[in-house]
Short mmCIF file of C-alpha atoms in Angstrom, two decimals:
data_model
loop_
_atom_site.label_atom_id
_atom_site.label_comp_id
_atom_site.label_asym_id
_atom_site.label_seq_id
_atom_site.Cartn_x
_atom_site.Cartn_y
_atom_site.Cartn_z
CA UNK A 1 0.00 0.00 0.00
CA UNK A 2 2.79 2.30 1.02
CA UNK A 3 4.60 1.82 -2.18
CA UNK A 4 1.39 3.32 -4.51
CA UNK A 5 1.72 6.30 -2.18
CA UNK A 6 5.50 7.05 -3.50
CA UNK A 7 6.64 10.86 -4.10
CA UNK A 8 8.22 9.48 -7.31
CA UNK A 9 5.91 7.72 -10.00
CA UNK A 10 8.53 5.37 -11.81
CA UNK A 11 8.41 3.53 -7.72
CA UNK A 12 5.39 2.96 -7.36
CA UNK A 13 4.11 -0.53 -8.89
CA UNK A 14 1.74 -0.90 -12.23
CA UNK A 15 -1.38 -1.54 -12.91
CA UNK A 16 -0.56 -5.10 -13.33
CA UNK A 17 0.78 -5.59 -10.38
CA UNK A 18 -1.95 -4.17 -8.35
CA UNK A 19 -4.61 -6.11 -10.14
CA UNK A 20 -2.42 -9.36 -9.46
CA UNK A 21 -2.13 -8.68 -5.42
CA UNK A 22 -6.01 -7.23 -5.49
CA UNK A 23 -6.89 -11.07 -7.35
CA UNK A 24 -4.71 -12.95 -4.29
CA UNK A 25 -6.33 -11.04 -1.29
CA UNK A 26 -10.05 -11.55 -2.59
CA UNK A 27 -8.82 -15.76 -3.47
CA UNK A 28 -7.98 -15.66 0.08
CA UNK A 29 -11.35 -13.42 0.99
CA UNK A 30 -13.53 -16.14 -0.54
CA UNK A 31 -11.68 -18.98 0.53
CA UNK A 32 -11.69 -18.41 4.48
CA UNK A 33 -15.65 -17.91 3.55
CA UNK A 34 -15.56 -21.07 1.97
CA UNK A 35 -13.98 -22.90 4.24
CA UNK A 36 -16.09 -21.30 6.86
CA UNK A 37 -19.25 -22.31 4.76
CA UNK A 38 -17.75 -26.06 4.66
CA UNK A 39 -17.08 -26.61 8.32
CA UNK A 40 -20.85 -25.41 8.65
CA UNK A 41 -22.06 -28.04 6.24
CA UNK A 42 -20.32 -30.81 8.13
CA UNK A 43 -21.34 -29.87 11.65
CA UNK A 44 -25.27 -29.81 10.04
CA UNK A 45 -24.49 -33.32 8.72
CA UNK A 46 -23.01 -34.57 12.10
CA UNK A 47 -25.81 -33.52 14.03
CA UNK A 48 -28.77 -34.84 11.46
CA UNK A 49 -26.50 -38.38 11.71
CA UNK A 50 -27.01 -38.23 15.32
CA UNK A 51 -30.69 -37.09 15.50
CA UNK A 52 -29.71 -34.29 18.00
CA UNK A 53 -32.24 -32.15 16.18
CA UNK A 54 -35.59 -31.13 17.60
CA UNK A 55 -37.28 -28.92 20.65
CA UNK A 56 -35.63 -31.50 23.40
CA UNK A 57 -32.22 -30.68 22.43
CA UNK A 58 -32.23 -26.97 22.26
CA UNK A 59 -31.74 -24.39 25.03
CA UNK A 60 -34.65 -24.09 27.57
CA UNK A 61 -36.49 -21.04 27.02
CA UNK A 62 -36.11 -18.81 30.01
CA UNK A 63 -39.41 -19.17 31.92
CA UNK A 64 -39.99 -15.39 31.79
CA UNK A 65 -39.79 -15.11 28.55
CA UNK A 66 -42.58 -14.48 26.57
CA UNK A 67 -42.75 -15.54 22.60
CA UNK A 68 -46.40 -14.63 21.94
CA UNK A 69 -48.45 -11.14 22.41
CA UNK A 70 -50.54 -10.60 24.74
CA UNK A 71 -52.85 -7.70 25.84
CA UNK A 72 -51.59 -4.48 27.51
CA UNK A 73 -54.90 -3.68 29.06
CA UNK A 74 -54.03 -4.13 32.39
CA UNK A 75 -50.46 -2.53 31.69
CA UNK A 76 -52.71 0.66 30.23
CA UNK A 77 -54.88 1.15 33.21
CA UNK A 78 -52.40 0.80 35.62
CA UNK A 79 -50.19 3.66 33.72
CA UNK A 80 -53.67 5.92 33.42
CA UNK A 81 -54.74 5.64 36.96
CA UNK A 82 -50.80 6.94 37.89
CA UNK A 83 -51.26 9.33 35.78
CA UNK A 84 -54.60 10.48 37.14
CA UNK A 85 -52.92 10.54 40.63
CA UNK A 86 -49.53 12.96 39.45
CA UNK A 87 -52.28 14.78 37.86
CA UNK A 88 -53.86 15.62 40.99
CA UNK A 89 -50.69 17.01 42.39
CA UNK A 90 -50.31 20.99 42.05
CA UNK A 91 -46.65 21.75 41.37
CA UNK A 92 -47.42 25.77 41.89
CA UNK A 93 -45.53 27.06 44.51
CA UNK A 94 -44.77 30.94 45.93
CA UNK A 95 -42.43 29.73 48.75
CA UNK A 96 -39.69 30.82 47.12
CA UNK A 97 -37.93 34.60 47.84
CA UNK A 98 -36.37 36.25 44.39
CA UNK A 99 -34.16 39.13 45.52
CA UNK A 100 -32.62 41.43 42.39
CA UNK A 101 -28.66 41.96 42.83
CA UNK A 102 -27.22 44.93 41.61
CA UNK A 103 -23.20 44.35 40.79
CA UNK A 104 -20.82 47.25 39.22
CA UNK A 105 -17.50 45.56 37.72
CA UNK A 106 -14.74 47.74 36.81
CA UNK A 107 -12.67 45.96 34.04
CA UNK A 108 -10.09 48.37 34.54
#
């Protein structure tokens, strides 16, 4: 890379040449993909010759979860009748003393 950044032309390599390293660093792109696709393929096969496949060989669902909908009525109320309460709450308040300051600076 440093040598297509060179001050003086004549140094810095052909067209050729960069095509020809650009064609060996996306062979070796594809084939770690490959290969990645390939170990893949035989860890599939290994498990359907075992018959590990199916719902009694996968993780156990944490028993919070939830994996269908459900209805938020109850959720809505409870947020309305809070909000109903905070409502109810006056936030207006003239305990508070404001006194205006006066201050002469000399930037002398």
């Amino acid at each position: 890379m440093k040598s297509c950044w060179d001050p003086d032309p004549k140094k810095r390599p052909s067209i050729n040449e960069i095509y020809y390293i650009s064609s060996e660093w996306i062979a070796l792109f594809d084939q770690s993909f490959i290969n990645q696709f390939d170990q893949a393929e035989l860890i599939r096969k290994e498990l359907i010759d075992s018959k590990k496949l199916g719902p009694e060989f996968s993780e156990k669902p944490h028993p919070k979860a939830i994996y269908t909908s459900r209805s938020l009525n109850s959720y809505i109320s409870k947020c309305s009748s809070i909000f109903s309460k905070c409502s109810s709450i006056s936030f207006t308040s003239n305990d508070y003393t404001s006194e205006e300051l006066k201050f002469d600076i000399d930037c002398e």
